[in-house]
Amino acid sequence: MSTLSVRRVAGHIGADIDGVDLSQPLSTDTVEEIKQSLHRHKVVFFRGQRLDHASQIAFARHFGELTYAHPHDDAPPQDHPEIFTIDPRRFEERYGKTFRDEYRKRQYSYFDGWHTDVTAAVNPPAASILRAETVPEFGGDTQWTNLVAAYEGLSAPVRAFVDTLRAEHRYGGSRPVGEDSAYARRVNDNLLVSVHPVVRVHPETGERALFVNPGFTSHIVGVSAAESRRILDLLYAEITRPEYTVRLRWEPGHVAFWDNRATAHLAPRDLEHLDVERRLHRVTLIGDVPVGPDGHESELVAGRPFTADHRVAVAAN
């Protein structure tokens, strides 16, 4: 009999899973139960786990092969190229002390900050697994939203309309990152651009989900710039409706596992003015190429599929 306990934590998305030690090998039945819970709840949380880089990677491999750490990360932890460490101080070391100021300037609306991981790739990661190592005593929460619920919340005529649309995705979304910073140079030297269906059919559940996000989507293809902005504003307002979301208060050892094909998430915005430490580690599962309701697949515009053998170009200073 299964020892797992699955408890919903919000009306449309999210569940806590108890009764499993993620640092140990898992049975086939346990893996399948976690996978089915992920499909149903879109993001699942495991609290108080004891994982290091190796055991996080081992847990993730139960569900598929892993990507390289990140399209722009040239220094993942030694011997663990799958690990992407999320730490603002690390980003400052790479991109300079002005990185946070430049980031804040790009945040011009409530929608900004919401994203689905690496949708600039033609095969965005299927899922992401994030564990907390060090977190502040307050703040730094992460939110997720259910993109299937957001699609289903649209009226039937609007659903029929967006089923036909495609959108370009790139780093920086609708605002080019420019060329005058270390971050911009890193993005442009490792350019990833793809065109995806605005509505994605989930390859395992068959559900339809909105597949646009402010962090990566630059514009709707085949319409005017003004039309694109208004369509995207409508869809962003839908995917960020509070009733579709769940919020996690991190503690050391907490693990979040989300379906990247059916969710977007919001990184914390309440710590930038505080001198606190926040360090988490993420791995991502190699994804498939999205398919729209019409059966058409995403198209690669620049770069290559995001897999385990990814290499990062780093320009000399």
Rosetta silent file (secondary structure, phi, psi, omega in degrees, C-alpha in Angstrom):
SEQUENCE: MSTLSVRRVAGHIGADIDGVDLSQPLSTDTVEEIKQSLHRHKVVFFRGQRLDHASQIAFARHFGELTYAHPHDDAPPQDHPEIFTIDPRRFEERYGKTFRDEYRKRQYSYFDGWHTDVTAAVNPPAASILRAETVPEFGGDTQWTNLVAAYEGLSAPVRAFVDTLRAEHRYGGSRPVGEDSAYARRVNDNLLVSVHPVVRVHPETGERALFVNPGFTSHIVGVSAAESRRILDLLYAEITRPEYTVRLRWEPGHVAFWDNRATAHLAPRDLEHLDVERRLHRVTLIGDVPVGPDGHESELVAGRPFTADHRVAVAAN
SCORE:     score description
SCORE:     0.000 S_00000001
   1 L     0.000  145.660  179.496    0.000    0.000    0.000 S_00000001
   2 L   -68.759  141.734  175.646    1.127    3.538   -0.742 S_00000001
   3 L  -101.062    3.640 -177.754    2.399    5.574    2.186 S_00000001
   4 L   -75.606  142.843  172.178    1.972    8.859    0.308 S_00000001
   5 E  -120.338  121.166 -178.580   -0.398   11.496    1.572 S_00000001
   6 E  -113.618  120.950 -176.160   -1.538   14.049   -1.028 S_00000001
   7 E  -128.235  119.921  177.909   -3.336   17.143    0.281 S_00000001
   8 E   -62.922  145.815 -179.627   -4.613   19.963   -1.901 S_00000001
   9 L  -121.808   -6.108  176.134   -3.535   23.410   -0.772 S_00000001
  10 L  -153.375  165.894 -171.241   -5.479   25.709   -3.139 S_00000001
  11 L   -68.798  -34.019 -176.087   -8.628   25.550   -5.224 S_00000001
  12 L  -114.414  -14.320 -170.395   -7.101   25.279   -8.699 S_00000001
  13 L  -159.690  145.273  169.941   -3.464   24.322   -8.171 S_00000001
  14 L    98.780  137.697  174.616   -0.994   22.847   -5.716 S_00000001
  15 E  -153.060  145.524  170.481   -0.725   19.931   -3.308 S_00000001
  16 E   -88.977  136.320  174.275    1.495   18.864   -0.428 S_00000001
  17 E  -117.064  121.731  177.897    2.900   15.329   -0.653 S_00000001
  18 E  -116.917  167.242  175.549    3.990   13.673    2.588 S_00000001
  19 L    87.741   21.899  178.797    5.227   10.196    3.442 S_00000001
  20 L  -144.128  139.167  175.462    8.210    9.983    1.117 S_00000001
  21 L  -101.872  106.940 -174.735   11.958   10.545    1.563 S_00000001
  22 L   -69.919  -13.260  179.849   13.178   12.001   -1.729 S_00000001
  23 L   -79.865   -8.793 -177.911   16.808   11.216   -0.878 S_00000001
  24 L  -106.201  156.525  174.750   16.101    7.473   -1.215 S_00000001
  25 L   -58.754  143.715 -176.883   15.377    5.389   -4.329 S_00000001
  26 L  -108.330  145.837  176.590   11.670    5.358   -5.131 S_00000001
  27 L   -72.087  160.627  177.474    9.493    2.440   -6.151 S_00000001
  28 H   -58.666  -40.366 -179.603    7.776    2.405   -9.540 S_00000001
  29 H   -65.130  -40.433  179.458    4.406    2.815   -7.819 S_00000001
  30 H   -65.642  -43.378  177.990    5.590    5.841   -5.835 S_00000001
  31 H   -59.150  -43.958 -178.994    7.011    7.488   -8.948 S_00000001
  32 H   -66.234  -38.125  179.396    3.737    6.932  -10.783 S_00000001
  33 H   -66.883  -39.917  176.519    1.694    8.332   -7.905 S_00000001
  34 H   -64.087  -42.798 -179.892    3.844   11.465   -7.768 S_00000001
  35 H   -61.835  -43.910  179.937    3.533   11.862  -11.542 S_00000001
  36 H   -65.988  -37.037  176.424   -0.253   11.548  -11.450 S_00000001
  37 H   -64.625  -38.501  177.956   -0.418   14.054   -8.582 S_00000001
  38 H   -63.374  -43.953  179.513    1.724   16.438  -10.624 S_00000001
  39 H   -62.950  -37.785 -177.682   -0.602   16.115  -13.619 S_00000001
  40 H   -75.510  -44.669 -170.847   -3.635   16.768  -11.462 S_00000001
  41 H  -102.351   -8.854  174.835   -2.317   19.571   -9.261 S_00000001
  42 L    75.140  -38.039  172.275    0.320   21.107  -11.623 S_00000001
  43 E  -140.659  136.210  178.708    2.760   21.806   -8.747 S_00000001
  44 E  -126.228  148.765 -174.998    3.471   19.594   -5.730 S_00000001
  45 E  -119.673  135.825  174.066    5.414   20.409   -2.575 S_00000001
  46 E  -118.781  120.269 -172.492    7.603   18.172   -0.421 S_00000001
  47 L  -102.495  145.231  173.428    8.473   19.781    2.893 S_00000001
  48 L    64.982   35.075  178.473   11.495   19.229    5.125 S_00000001
  49 L   -82.648  161.274  178.827   13.505   17.031    2.757 S_00000001
  50 L  -120.243   85.851 -176.887   17.244   16.365    3.115 S_00000001
  51 L  -117.769  147.155  166.537   18.684   16.635   -0.370 S_00000001
  52 L  -116.837 -173.058 -177.577   22.053   17.590   -1.776 S_00000001
  53 H   -57.642  -48.149 -175.228   22.943   18.106   -5.435 S_00000001
  54 H   -63.389  -43.555 -177.953   23.427   14.392   -6.137 S_00000001
  55 H   -74.439  -29.194  173.577   20.217   13.241   -4.471 S_00000001
  56 H   -64.352  -43.704  178.212   18.182   16.024   -6.090 S_00000001
  57 H   -63.762  -42.977 -179.894   19.453   14.881   -9.483 S_00000001
  58 H   -62.404  -42.359  177.374   18.755   11.223   -8.634 S_00000001
  59 H   -60.998  -46.879 -176.971   15.190   12.057   -7.606 S_00000001
  60 H   -62.240  -34.601 -177.036   14.571   14.040  -10.795 S_00000001
  61 H   -67.096  -14.440  172.474   15.869   11.213  -13.003 S_00000001
  62 L   -62.539  -20.766 -171.820   12.930    9.079  -11.903 S_00000001
  63 L  -113.422   -0.109  178.044   10.832   11.311  -14.160 S_00000001
  64 L   149.041  178.763  177.767   13.074   11.796  -17.194 S_00000001
  65 L   -81.472  153.345 -172.985   16.422   12.996  -18.449 S_00000001
  66 E  -102.900  148.973  172.909   17.758   16.342  -17.281 S_00000001
  67 L   -77.220  170.245  162.797   18.816   19.440  -19.154 S_00000001
  68 L   -62.860  162.462 -172.354   22.033   21.327  -18.610 S_00000001
  69 L   -49.840  -55.083 -173.479   21.724   23.821  -15.754 S_00000001
  70 L  -167.672  146.666 -178.665   20.603   26.885  -17.724 S_00000001
  71 L   -58.562  -18.553 -177.403   21.123   28.338  -21.222 S_00000001
  72 L  -118.101    4.961 -174.171   23.322   31.134  -19.783 S_00000001
  73 L   -96.877  109.582 -179.416   25.056   29.430  -16.834 S_00000001
  74 L   -95.294    3.657 -176.407   28.697   28.632  -17.589 S_00000001
  75 L  -141.334   61.779  173.147   29.569   27.658  -13.995 S_00000001
  76 L   -68.503  168.343 -179.975   27.186   25.104  -12.473 S_00000001
  77 L   -54.999  142.175 -178.751   28.438   23.264   -9.386 S_00000001
  78 L   -56.543  133.462  178.974   31.478   21.095  -10.071 S_00000001
  79 L    71.161    5.347  178.281   30.490   17.556  -11.133 S_00000001
  80 L  -136.327   70.969 -175.422   26.807   18.547  -11.245 S_00000001
  81 L   -68.847   -7.552  179.058   26.180   20.273  -14.596 S_00000001
  82 L   -83.518  -15.384 -172.008   22.428   19.803  -14.179 S_00000001
  83 L   -88.493  126.784  172.278   22.169   22.161  -11.175 S_00000001
  84 E  -110.469  117.368 -178.056   21.184   25.810  -11.623 S_00000001
  85 E   -92.459  124.512 -179.539   21.731   27.816   -8.441 S_00000001
  86 E  -100.083  108.394 -175.580   19.348   30.722   -7.893 S_00000001
  87 L  -156.259  112.019 -177.585   21.109   33.309   -5.759 S_00000001
  88 H   -53.713  -33.867 -179.828   21.013   37.085   -6.416 S_00000001
  89 H   -67.264  -34.755  176.503   24.554   37.474   -5.101 S_00000001
  90 H   -66.170  -39.432  178.851   25.769   34.947   -7.649 S_00000001
  91 H   -65.898  -37.095  177.512   24.046   36.883  -10.429 S_00000001
  92 H   -64.608  -38.714  178.092   25.727   40.081   -9.287 S_00000001
  93 H   -62.181  -35.795 -177.427   29.124   38.385   -9.453 S_00000001
  94 H   -80.418  -45.211 -170.068   28.423   37.352  -13.042 S_00000001
  95 H  -106.522   -2.707  178.161   26.666   40.421  -14.406 S_00000001
  96 L   100.740  162.618 -175.607   27.944   43.198  -12.153 S_00000001
  97 L   -65.326  -20.437 -178.638   26.640   45.215   -9.228 S_00000001
  98 L   -85.211   -0.211 -175.001   24.169   47.062  -11.455 S_00000001
  99 H   -57.856  -45.054 -177.729   22.337   43.862  -12.416 S_00000001
 100 H   -64.189  -39.714  178.550   19.580   44.279   -9.817 S_00000001
 101 H   -63.301  -42.804  178.621   19.001   47.891  -10.840 S_00000001
 102 H   -64.694  -38.172  178.611   18.740   46.884  -14.509 S_00000001
 103 H   -63.324  -44.510 -179.460   16.371   44.068  -13.573 S_00000001
 104 H   -62.295  -36.587  179.777   14.129   46.425  -11.640 S_00000001
 105 H   -64.140  -29.917  179.924   13.964   48.807  -14.623 S_00000001
 106 H   -76.740  -15.366 -177.938   12.604   45.975  -16.774 S_00000001
 107 L   -89.380   89.527 -173.603    9.771   45.358  -14.296 S_00000001
 108 L  -105.771   -1.779  178.328    7.240   47.885  -15.489 S_00000001
 109 L  -150.471  168.324  178.302    3.963   46.123  -14.636 S_00000001
 110 L   -59.203  -32.630 -175.152    2.454   43.588  -12.260 S_00000001
 111 L   -65.943  -33.207 -174.471    2.642   40.974  -15.004 S_00000001
 112 L   -63.319  142.580 -175.491    6.424   41.114  -15.283 S_00000001
 113 L   106.063  -29.765  174.213    8.242   38.415  -13.398 S_00000001
 114 E   -71.456  133.016  179.545    5.706   35.749  -14.313 S_00000001
 115 E  -159.810  159.528  167.916    7.319   33.160  -16.563 S_00000001
 116 L  -109.288  137.266 -168.347    7.443   29.551  -17.647 S_00000001
 117 L   -62.248  127.051  167.590   10.999   28.209  -17.620 S_00000001
 118 L    53.392   44.125  177.490   13.088   28.619  -20.797 S_00000001
 119 L   -76.098   -1.880  170.585   10.243   28.975  -23.299 S_00000001
 120 L   -67.327  -21.959  178.045   12.731   30.655  -25.638 S_00000001
 121 L   -78.148  152.007  178.533   13.837   27.083  -26.443 S_00000001
 122 L   -70.956  -20.247  176.967   11.961   25.092  -29.068 S_00000001
 123 L  -128.174   74.212 -178.440   11.583   22.329  -26.451 S_00000001
 124 L   -56.256  151.853 -179.099   11.062   24.101  -23.119 S_00000001
 125 L   -51.741  141.934  178.958   11.684   21.945  -20.034 S_00000001
 126 L   -71.187  -35.210 -177.443    8.865   19.525  -19.251 S_00000001
 127 E  -157.508  160.593  178.585    9.143   20.124  -15.516 S_00000001
 128 E  -130.220  145.434  178.716   11.277   21.873  -12.922 S_00000001
 129 E  -129.673  118.504 -174.152   12.336   20.780   -9.441 S_00000001
 130 E  -121.380  130.756  177.421   13.516   23.464   -7.020 S_00000001
 131 E  -121.976  145.525 -179.147   14.873   22.935   -3.496 S_00000001
 132 E   -94.207  128.936  173.341   15.607   25.530   -0.868 S_00000001
 133 E  -100.760  -53.924 -179.684   19.014   25.577    0.832 S_00000001
 134 E  -132.695  127.975  179.408   19.039   29.015    2.487 S_00000001
 135 L  -137.106  154.055  179.104   16.043   31.339    2.774 S_00000001
 136 L   -71.297  165.101 -179.763   15.328   34.514    4.756 S_00000001
 137 L   -67.506  -23.879  178.524   13.157   34.486    7.854 S_00000001
 138 L  -145.812  154.873  178.080   10.467   36.368    5.962 S_00000001
 139 L    78.292  179.095  176.970    9.664   37.073    2.327 S_00000001
 140 L    81.324   18.679  179.393   10.952   35.357   -0.770 S_00000001
 141 L   -68.122  155.867  173.529    7.796   33.337   -1.486 S_00000001
 142 E  -115.822  142.422  176.205    7.178   31.825   -4.936 S_00000001
 143 E  -116.682  148.864  174.245    3.784   31.715   -6.665 S_00000001
 144 E  -126.512  153.256  175.933    2.514   29.395   -9.397 S_00000001
 145 E  -130.562  148.479 -175.966   -0.514   29.688  -11.662 S_00000001
 146 E   -90.964  108.621 -176.532   -2.520   27.009  -13.475 S_00000001
 147 H   -76.980  -19.506  173.519   -2.422   27.708  -17.223 S_00000001
 148 H   -71.248  -47.422  178.014   -5.019   25.023  -17.944 S_00000001
 149 H   -61.154  -37.735  179.517   -7.506   26.716  -15.611 S_00000001
 150 H   -63.735  -42.452  177.301   -6.651   30.064  -17.207 S_00000001
 151 H   -63.574  -45.807 -177.818   -7.450   28.706  -20.673 S_00000001
 152 H   -68.018  -20.826  178.415  -10.674   27.115  -19.476 S_00000001
 153 L   -77.341  -13.659  176.500  -11.674   30.390  -17.817 S_00000001
 154 L   -74.440  153.751  175.180  -11.849   32.138  -21.191 S_00000001
 155 L   -68.947  158.513 -176.490  -15.163   32.293  -23.026 S_00000001
 156 H   -57.995  -44.129  178.644  -15.692   29.805  -25.843 S_00000001
 157 H   -62.651  -37.191  178.958  -15.282   32.375  -28.671 S_00000001
 158 H   -70.020  -40.202  175.835  -12.002   33.639  -27.178 S_00000001
 159 H   -58.190  -45.092 -179.998  -10.728   30.076  -26.704 S_00000001
 160 H   -61.754  -37.044  178.981  -11.510   29.351  -30.357 S_00000001
 161 H   -67.898  -52.409 -175.387   -9.635   32.509  -31.375 S_00000001
 162 H   -69.463  -20.904  174.451   -6.475   31.933  -29.319 S_00000001
 163 L   -57.868  -23.874 -174.317   -6.381   28.283  -30.467 S_00000001
 164 L   -94.696   -5.367 -170.056   -5.316   29.632  -33.862 S_00000001
 165 L   -94.951  157.608  173.634   -2.506   31.949  -32.692 S_00000001
 166 E  -131.623  155.712 -176.669    1.242   31.595  -32.452 S_00000001
 167 E  -141.793  146.975  175.435    3.753   33.722  -30.537 S_00000001
 168 E   -85.668  141.455  177.575    7.494   34.360  -30.550 S_00000001
 169 E  -124.698  134.662  176.977    9.433   33.672  -27.339 S_00000001
 170 E  -156.189  162.723  174.969   12.891   35.052  -26.482 S_00000001
 171 L   -64.756  132.639 -176.586   14.831   36.229  -23.423 S_00000001
 172 L    98.276  -14.742  177.971   13.569   39.660  -22.482 S_00000001
 173 L    60.956 -128.530 -174.698   10.114   39.060  -23.883 S_00000001
 174 L   -77.849   -7.984  179.986    8.621   42.140  -25.536 S_00000001
 175 L  -118.618  109.932  178.988   11.599   44.340  -24.601 S_00000001
 176 L   -52.399  144.964 -176.548   14.942   43.463  -26.221 S_00000001
 177 L   -78.117   -7.245  177.143   17.713   43.101  -23.661 S_00000001
 178 L    81.678 -161.660 -175.815   19.995   45.449  -25.619 S_00000001
 179 L  -138.894    2.277 -167.433   23.748   45.122  -26.004 S_00000001
 180 L  -106.315   20.997  177.428   25.345   47.314  -23.340 S_00000001
 181 L  -139.613  162.703  178.466   25.492   45.033  -20.303 S_00000001
 182 H   -62.056  -37.563  178.434   27.108   41.744  -19.360 S_00000001
 183 H   -64.444  -44.817 -179.884   23.650   40.171  -19.131 S_00000001
 184 H   -62.440  -42.054  179.047   22.682   41.395  -22.605 S_00000001
 185 H   -62.997  -39.657  179.715   25.920   40.110  -24.098 S_00000001
 186 H   -64.142  -42.234  178.862   25.365   36.711  -22.478 S_00000001
 187 H   -63.618  -47.449 -175.073   21.824   36.531  -23.889 S_00000001
 188 H   -72.388  -28.412  177.113   22.825   37.621  -27.389 S_00000001
 189 H   -77.247  -15.102  179.300   25.860   35.331  -27.539 S_00000001
 190 L  -128.070   50.850 -169.264   23.598   32.392  -26.636 S_00000001
 191 L   -62.644  130.388  172.802   20.535   33.434  -28.577 S_00000001
 192 L  -127.941  123.258  177.452   17.403   31.312  -28.207 S_00000001
 193 E  -143.012  133.184  178.580   14.251   32.253  -30.125 S_00000001
 194 E  -142.004  158.342  172.155   11.233   30.073  -30.908 S_00000001
 195 E  -112.948  121.569 -177.546    7.670   30.394  -32.153 S_00000001
 196 E  -116.919  155.902  168.819    5.139   28.438  -30.072 S_00000001
 197 E   -63.769  143.756  177.155    1.397   27.928  -30.233 S_00000001
 198 L   -68.118  -28.012  174.636   -0.426   30.306  -27.894 S_00000001
 199 E  -117.935  125.241 -178.140   -2.389   27.283  -26.707 S_00000001
 200 E  -107.878  136.448  174.697   -0.432   24.113  -25.995 S_00000001
 201 E   -91.967  120.788 -177.268   -1.900   20.618  -25.861 S_00000001
 202 L   -64.527  128.060 -174.254   -0.359   18.731  -22.940 S_00000001
 203 L   -68.588  -17.235 -178.247    1.351   15.603  -24.352 S_00000001
 204 L  -109.031  -35.203 -177.757    0.302   13.377  -21.416 S_00000001
 205 L   -99.163  -20.036 -175.637   -3.055   14.694  -20.201 S_00000001
 206 L    78.268    0.222  179.458   -4.435   16.118  -23.450 S_00000001
 207 L   -71.085  151.489  174.704   -5.421   19.310  -21.615 S_00000001
 208 E   -98.774  137.045 -178.131   -5.148   22.661  -23.358 S_00000001
 209 E  -135.197  143.293  169.781   -3.174   25.390  -21.607 S_00000001
 210 E   -62.184  136.016 -175.961   -2.334   28.990  -22.410 S_00000001
 211 L  -129.507   54.869  170.798    1.331   29.025  -23.378 S_00000001
 212 L  -129.481  153.178  178.426    2.384   32.675  -23.219 S_00000001
 213 L  -156.886  144.403 -174.836    4.234   34.425  -20.421 S_00000001
 214 L   -62.287  -27.506 -176.498    5.566   37.959  -19.852 S_00000001
 215 L   -69.360  -25.215 -174.494    9.112   36.773  -19.181 S_00000001
 216 L  -129.487  -29.765 -173.446    9.650   35.347  -22.663 S_00000001
 217 E   -72.858  122.339 -178.733    6.807   36.109  -25.093 S_00000001
 218 E   -90.105  -43.332 -178.525    7.770   38.981  -27.402 S_00000001
 219 E  -169.135  160.409  171.225    4.691   39.217  -29.651 S_00000001
 220 E   -79.604  133.291 -177.895    1.838   37.409  -31.334 S_00000001
 221 L   -78.979  137.852  171.565    2.829   36.398  -34.865 S_00000001
 222 L    85.597    8.468  175.717    0.841   37.697  -37.844 S_00000001
 223 L  -127.220  169.703  179.370   -0.953   40.609  -36.167 S_00000001
 224 L   -71.319  163.913  179.855   -0.066   44.272  -35.698 S_00000001
 225 H   -61.408  -40.672  179.435    2.031   45.417  -32.752 S_00000001
 226 H   -65.532  -42.764  178.133   -0.982   47.135  -31.179 S_00000001
 227 H   -63.222  -41.790  179.882   -3.149   44.039  -31.612 S_00000001
 228 H   -59.540  -45.968 -179.322   -0.401   41.856  -30.149 S_00000001
 229 H   -60.249  -42.189 -177.314   -0.115   44.024  -27.031 S_00000001
 230 H   -71.685  -37.198  176.666   -3.863   43.936  -26.425 S_00000001
 231 H   -64.914  -46.226 -178.736   -4.154   40.189  -26.958 S_00000001
 232 H   -66.042  -39.453  177.053   -1.243   39.516  -24.635 S_00000001
 233 H   -59.281  -40.823  177.512   -2.573   41.914  -22.001 S_00000001
 234 H   -61.184  -45.850 -177.040   -5.852   39.993  -22.049 S_00000001
 235 H   -71.661  -37.789  178.179   -4.090   36.658  -21.677 S_00000001
 236 H   -65.698  -37.935  176.314   -1.667   37.881  -19.001 S_00000001
 237 H   -61.967  -34.427  179.987   -4.584   39.231  -16.988 S_00000001
 238 H   -72.501  -45.875 -174.745   -6.156   35.782  -17.216 S_00000001
 239 H   -72.099  -17.923 -179.639   -3.105   33.730  -16.251 S_00000001
 240 L  -103.055   13.176  175.732   -2.383   35.958  -13.230 S_00000001
 241 L   -61.322  129.919 -174.254   -5.878   35.880  -11.752 S_00000001
 242 H   -54.953  -32.725 -176.433   -5.382   35.175   -8.021 S_00000001
 243 H   -68.300  -15.186  178.724   -7.860   32.293   -7.963 S_00000001
 244 H   -92.742    2.755 -169.140   -5.642   30.263  -10.285 S_00000001
 245 E  -111.523  163.665  171.067   -2.553   30.628   -8.082 S_00000001
 246 E  -139.471  151.708 -175.185   -0.837   29.050   -5.092 S_00000001
 247 E  -128.317  134.898 -179.971    1.969   30.504   -2.954 S_00000001
 248 E  -111.557  126.109  170.610    4.781   28.694   -1.139 S_00000001
 249 L   -88.900  107.420 -175.031    6.497   30.027    2.001 S_00000001
 250 L   -70.454  144.891  165.096    9.953   28.485    1.637 S_00000001
 251 L  -136.122  155.187  178.910   11.890   26.835    4.435 S_00000001
 252 L   -53.903  133.354 -179.222   15.242   25.027    4.131 S_00000001
 253 L    93.883  -12.744  177.130   14.627   21.551    2.716 S_00000001
 254 L   -69.821  143.990  179.938   11.364   22.397    0.976 S_00000001
 255 E  -129.239  131.836  173.499   11.080   21.091   -2.600 S_00000001
 256 E  -114.895  135.120 -177.792    8.689   22.280   -5.319 S_00000001
 257 E  -127.734  111.784 -176.529    8.073   20.134   -8.421 S_00000001
 258 E  -124.803  150.204  176.773    6.030   21.787  -11.166 S_00000001
 259 E   -81.724  108.547 -175.837    4.753   20.878  -14.616 S_00000001
 260 L   -73.107  -11.951  179.279    6.359   23.489  -16.831 S_00000001
 261 L   -86.047   -9.625 -173.446    3.906   22.662  -19.629 S_00000001
 262 L  -135.261   10.248 -177.959    0.892   23.750  -17.585 S_00000001
 263 E  -139.959  159.849  161.147    2.136   26.462  -15.203 S_00000001
 264 E  -126.516  160.615  179.756    3.848   29.819  -14.952 S_00000001
 265 E  -140.520  160.546 -175.817    5.481   31.073  -11.775 S_00000001
 266 E  -120.518  117.002  175.496    6.461   34.352  -10.160 S_00000001
 267 L   -69.825  156.669 -175.708    9.825   34.838   -8.506 S_00000001
 268 L   -65.120  144.409 -179.771    9.790   36.927   -5.309 S_00000001
 269 L  -119.122    7.497 -171.114    9.720   40.705   -5.656 S_00000001
 270 L  -107.505   12.569 -175.963    9.907   41.671   -1.971 S_00000001
 271 L  -116.133   -6.676 -170.435   13.608   41.159   -1.173 S_00000001
 272 L   -63.508  -23.990 -178.873   15.451   43.489   -3.529 S_00000001
 273 L   -95.909    3.273 -175.313   15.730   46.253   -0.911 S_00000001
 274 L  -113.514  148.046  176.890   16.889   43.880    1.860 S_00000001
 275 L   -94.467   78.076 -178.730   20.319   42.478    2.676 S_00000001
 276 L  -128.868  162.150 -179.241   19.256   38.855    3.044 S_00000001
 277 L  -106.435  132.429  177.814   20.513   35.549    1.694 S_00000001
 278 L  -143.261  113.693 -176.827   18.337   33.335   -0.497 S_00000001
 279 E  -134.266  120.714  178.353   19.830   30.321   -2.292 S_00000001
 280 E  -129.590  161.580 -177.138   17.871   27.606   -4.066 S_00000001
 281 E  -129.089  131.910 -175.376   18.871   24.917   -6.571 S_00000001
 282 E  -122.291  143.217  165.906   16.887   23.884   -9.647 S_00000001
 283 E  -124.270  153.549  179.234   16.989   21.042  -12.129 S_00000001
 284 E  -130.351  144.114  179.011   14.824   20.781  -15.244 S_00000001
 285 E   -87.867  136.360  178.850   13.583   17.792  -17.238 S_00000001
 286 L   -57.261  132.248 -176.558   14.202   17.779  -20.989 S_00000001
 287 L  -102.611  167.816  174.619   10.980   18.766  -22.733 S_00000001
 288 L   -92.916  173.333  178.081    9.242   17.901  -25.957 S_00000001
 289 L   -82.114  123.395 -178.718    8.347   20.315  -28.749 S_00000001
 290 L   -57.944  149.878  178.120    4.968   21.957  -27.995 S_00000001
 291 E  -128.233  135.270  179.655    2.006   21.144  -30.236 S_00000001
 292 L   -87.998  175.352  178.698   -1.018   23.367  -30.745 S_00000001
 293 L   -59.265  -26.070  179.158   -4.684   22.383  -31.121 S_00000001
 294 L   -84.734    0.845  179.578   -4.209   22.337  -34.905 S_00000001
 295 L    86.937   -2.814 -179.603   -1.422   19.766  -34.598 S_00000001
 296 L   -81.831  137.360 -179.382    1.320   22.183  -35.662 S_00000001
 297 E   -87.645  162.829  172.993    4.577   22.054  -33.697 S_00000001
 298 L   -63.014  157.889 -178.498    6.691   24.918  -32.411 S_00000001
 299 E  -122.509  137.434  177.031    9.403   26.256  -34.708 S_00000001
 300 E   -83.413  127.827  177.991   13.024   27.032  -33.896 S_00000001
 301 E  -102.326  -43.307  179.419   14.114   30.514  -34.984 S_00000001
 302 E  -147.969  146.820  179.484   17.562   30.755  -33.339 S_00000001
 303 L    93.633 -154.402 -179.037   19.693   28.447  -31.229 S_00000001
 304 L  -147.849  165.763  179.550   19.196   24.723  -30.765 S_00000001
 305 L   -55.824  149.270 -175.878   17.052   22.426  -28.604 S_00000001
 306 L   -93.607  107.479 -175.092   17.763   22.643  -24.871 S_00000001
 307 L  -133.778 -165.231 -177.939   19.213   19.323  -23.740 S_00000001
 308 L   -72.543  -24.110 -174.314   21.933   17.868  -21.524 S_00000001
 309 L   -96.987   21.879  178.902   24.755   18.722  -23.925 S_00000001
 310 L   -61.177  142.410  175.600   24.083   22.469  -23.992 S_00000001
 311 L  -127.448  142.472 -175.875   27.169   24.687  -24.086 S_00000001
 312 L  -104.450  127.393  173.722   27.376   28.352  -23.083 S_00000001
 313 L   -85.000  130.269 -179.204   29.348   30.904  -25.096 S_00000001
 314 L  -125.553  116.781  179.573   31.111   33.442  -22.875 S_00000001
 315 L   -73.664  146.855  176.309   32.691   36.498  -24.463 S_00000001
 316 L   -69.051  143.020  178.824   36.042   37.726  -23.180 S_00000001
 317 L   -70.118    0.000    0.000   35.863   40.878  -21.058 S_00000001
